[in-house]
Short mmCIF file of C-alpha atoms in Angstrom, two decimals:
data_model
loop_
_atom_site.label_atom_id
_atom_site.label_comp_id
_atom_site.label_asym_id
_atom_site.label_seq_id
_atom_site.Cartn_x
_atom_site.Cartn_y
_atom_site.Cartn_z
CA MET A 9 107.80 92.21 84.46
CA ILE A 10 108.63 91.62 88.70
CA ASN A 11 108.67 95.39 89.98
CA LEU A 12 109.44 93.66 93.17
CA ILE A 13 112.13 96.08 95.62
CA PRO A 14 112.14 95.80 99.42
CA ARG A 15 111.72 99.30 100.96
CA GLY A 16 115.67 100.04 101.50
CA PHE A 17 116.86 97.93 99.43
CA TYR A 18 120.45 100.17 98.79
CA LEU A 19 121.15 100.28 102.98
CA ASP A 20 120.13 96.70 103.96
CA ASP A 21 123.50 95.60 103.56
CA ILE A 22 125.21 98.02 105.12
CA LEU A 23 122.68 98.59 107.98
CA ASP A 24 123.27 94.81 108.28
CA ASP A 25 126.48 95.03 108.83
CA MET A 26 126.52 97.66 111.28
CA GLY A 27 123.92 95.79 113.26
CA LYS A 28 121.27 98.40 113.18
CA ASN A 29 118.89 96.14 110.74
CA VAL A 30 116.57 94.64 112.79
CA SER A 31 113.36 93.79 110.06
CA THR A 32 116.31 92.94 107.92
CA GLN A 33 118.08 90.76 110.41
CA LEU A 34 114.83 89.71 112.51
CA MET A 35 113.16 88.74 109.18
CA LYS A 36 115.09 86.91 106.29
CA CYS A 37 113.55 86.31 102.91
CA ASP A 38 114.25 84.07 100.20
CA ILE A 39 111.97 85.81 96.75
CA TYR A 40 111.51 83.18 93.81
CA GLU A 41 109.00 82.84 91.11
CA LYS A 42 107.21 79.56 90.27
CA ASP A 43 104.70 78.34 88.63
CA GLY A 44 103.21 81.83 87.19
CA LEU A 45 103.30 82.96 91.04
CA TYR A 46 105.51 84.99 93.84
CA ASN A 47 106.97 83.57 96.22
CA ILE A 48 107.93 84.44 100.41
CA GLU A 49 109.58 82.39 102.45
CA MET A 50 110.26 85.12 105.44
CA ASP A 51 111.99 83.25 108.73
CA ILE A 52 109.87 84.95 111.40
CA PRO A 53 111.46 83.24 114.15
CA GLY A 54 111.01 83.66 117.71
CA PHE A 55 106.72 85.25 116.65
CA ASN A 56 103.86 83.46 117.05
CA LYS A 57 101.07 83.60 114.08
CA GLU A 58 99.32 86.23 116.48
CA ASP A 59 102.32 88.09 116.09
CA ILE A 60 101.97 88.83 112.57
CA LYS A 61 99.88 90.72 110.42
CA ILE A 62 100.12 91.29 106.46
CA GLU A 63 98.69 94.43 104.49
CA CYS A 64 98.70 95.18 100.88
CA ASN A 65 97.90 98.60 99.36
CA GLU A 66 98.35 99.67 95.65
CA GLY A 67 100.78 96.54 95.48
CA VAL A 68 103.00 97.27 98.21
CA LEU A 69 103.02 94.18 100.34
CA THR A 70 104.30 95.04 104.54
CA ILE A 71 104.83 91.38 107.10
CA THR A 72 105.01 93.20 110.61
CA ALA A 73 105.66 91.28 113.28
CA GLU A 74 105.06 92.64 116.61
CA LYS A 75 106.14 91.51 120.43
CA ALA A 76 105.86 92.45 123.80
CA ASP A 77 108.82 92.06 126.42
CA GLU A 78 107.72 89.35 128.86
CA GLU A 79 107.34 90.35 131.92
CA ASN A 80 110.26 91.14 134.28
CA ASP A 81 111.34 88.39 137.24
CA GLU A 82 112.56 89.89 140.29
CA ASN A 83 114.07 86.60 140.77
CA LYS A 84 115.84 86.51 137.08
CA LYS A 85 119.04 88.28 136.26
CA TYR A 86 120.37 87.97 133.92
CA ILE A 87 123.65 88.36 133.04
CA ARG A 88 123.03 88.35 128.93
CA LYS A 89 119.91 89.68 127.53
CA GLU A 90 119.66 89.64 124.02
CA ARG A 91 115.68 88.39 122.71
CA VAL A 92 114.90 91.58 123.22
CA TYR A 93 111.40 91.50 120.68
CA LYS A 94 110.03 95.05 119.17
CA LYS A 95 108.14 95.67 116.51
CA THR A 96 109.85 94.81 112.94
CA SER A 97 108.32 95.41 109.81
CA ARG A 98 109.46 94.42 106.00
CA SER A 99 107.08 95.96 102.39
CA PHE A 100 107.41 95.34 99.31
CA SER A 101 106.67 96.65 95.79
CA PHE A 102 105.29 94.77 93.43
CA ALA A 103 103.56 96.33 89.73
CA ASP A 104 101.20 92.90 88.39
CA ILE A 105 99.44 90.86 92.30
CA ASP A 106 95.64 90.06 92.66
CA GLU A 107 96.10 91.46 96.43
CA ASP A 108 92.74 89.48 96.87
CA ALA A 109 94.22 86.33 96.32
CA ILE A 110 97.16 86.13 98.35
CA LYS A 111 97.96 82.81 100.62
CA ALA A 112 99.72 82.97 104.01
CA GLU A 113 100.92 80.59 105.86
CA PHE A 114 102.69 79.64 109.09
CA LYS A 115 104.67 77.09 110.04
CA ASN A 116 107.62 76.85 112.78
CA GLY A 117 109.33 80.61 111.87
CA THR A 118 108.51 80.31 109.17
CA LEU A 119 105.53 82.66 106.96
CA LEU A 120 105.59 81.23 102.94
CA LEU A 121 102.76 83.98 101.01
CA THR A 122 102.10 82.90 97.31
CA ILE A 123 100.63 85.81 95.85
CA PRO A 124 99.59 85.45 92.31
CA LYS A 125 100.05 88.41 89.24
CA LYS A 126 97.36 89.98 87.91
CA GLU A 127 96.25 89.39 84.46
CA LYS A 128 97.92 91.44 81.75
CA ILE A 129 95.05 92.76 79.93
CA GLU A 130 96.09 94.39 76.78
CA THR A 131 94.35 97.81 75.73
CA LYS A 132 94.77 99.83 72.82
CA LYS A 133 94.57 102.72 72.47
CA VAL A 134 94.69 104.92 69.70
CA ILE A 135 94.53 108.47 69.67
CA SER A 136 93.30 110.74 66.95
CA ILE A 137 94.82 113.73 65.39
CA ASP A 138 92.70 116.81 65.64
#
C-alpha cells in the first residue's frame, strides 16, 4: 500500500491558482511506482546540485532547494525581475520505505529519486486471554 501524501496536498491547487505556493510552482513533480520502487521526478530549474538538500526522517521525505539572490549590480536597471531565488521545499510521507537505500540523481534541472520499499516481515501475534 502506498501512503504518499504531499504536505498541503489539498491546498496546493488552490494556492497555485492564487500564485502563492512557491514550492509547488518551482518544484513540479511526478511520483510513480515501477519495478517495486517508488520514483520521484522533480523539476527544480535554476538550481545546482549543491543547492538541494534531501532528508528522510521516519518516512517523511523532504526536498529543499535554496539559492541566494544574485548580487545587485548598480549598472543594471531592471525593467522586470522575476528570477528571485528563495528557499523552497516539499515533503512527502511514505509508510514503507527503506530510508538507508534511497538514491538521488540531479541532471539538467531534474531530480530523480529512487526509493526502495522495506521488505515486509509478516508477524502474527497471538494474544492469550487471562
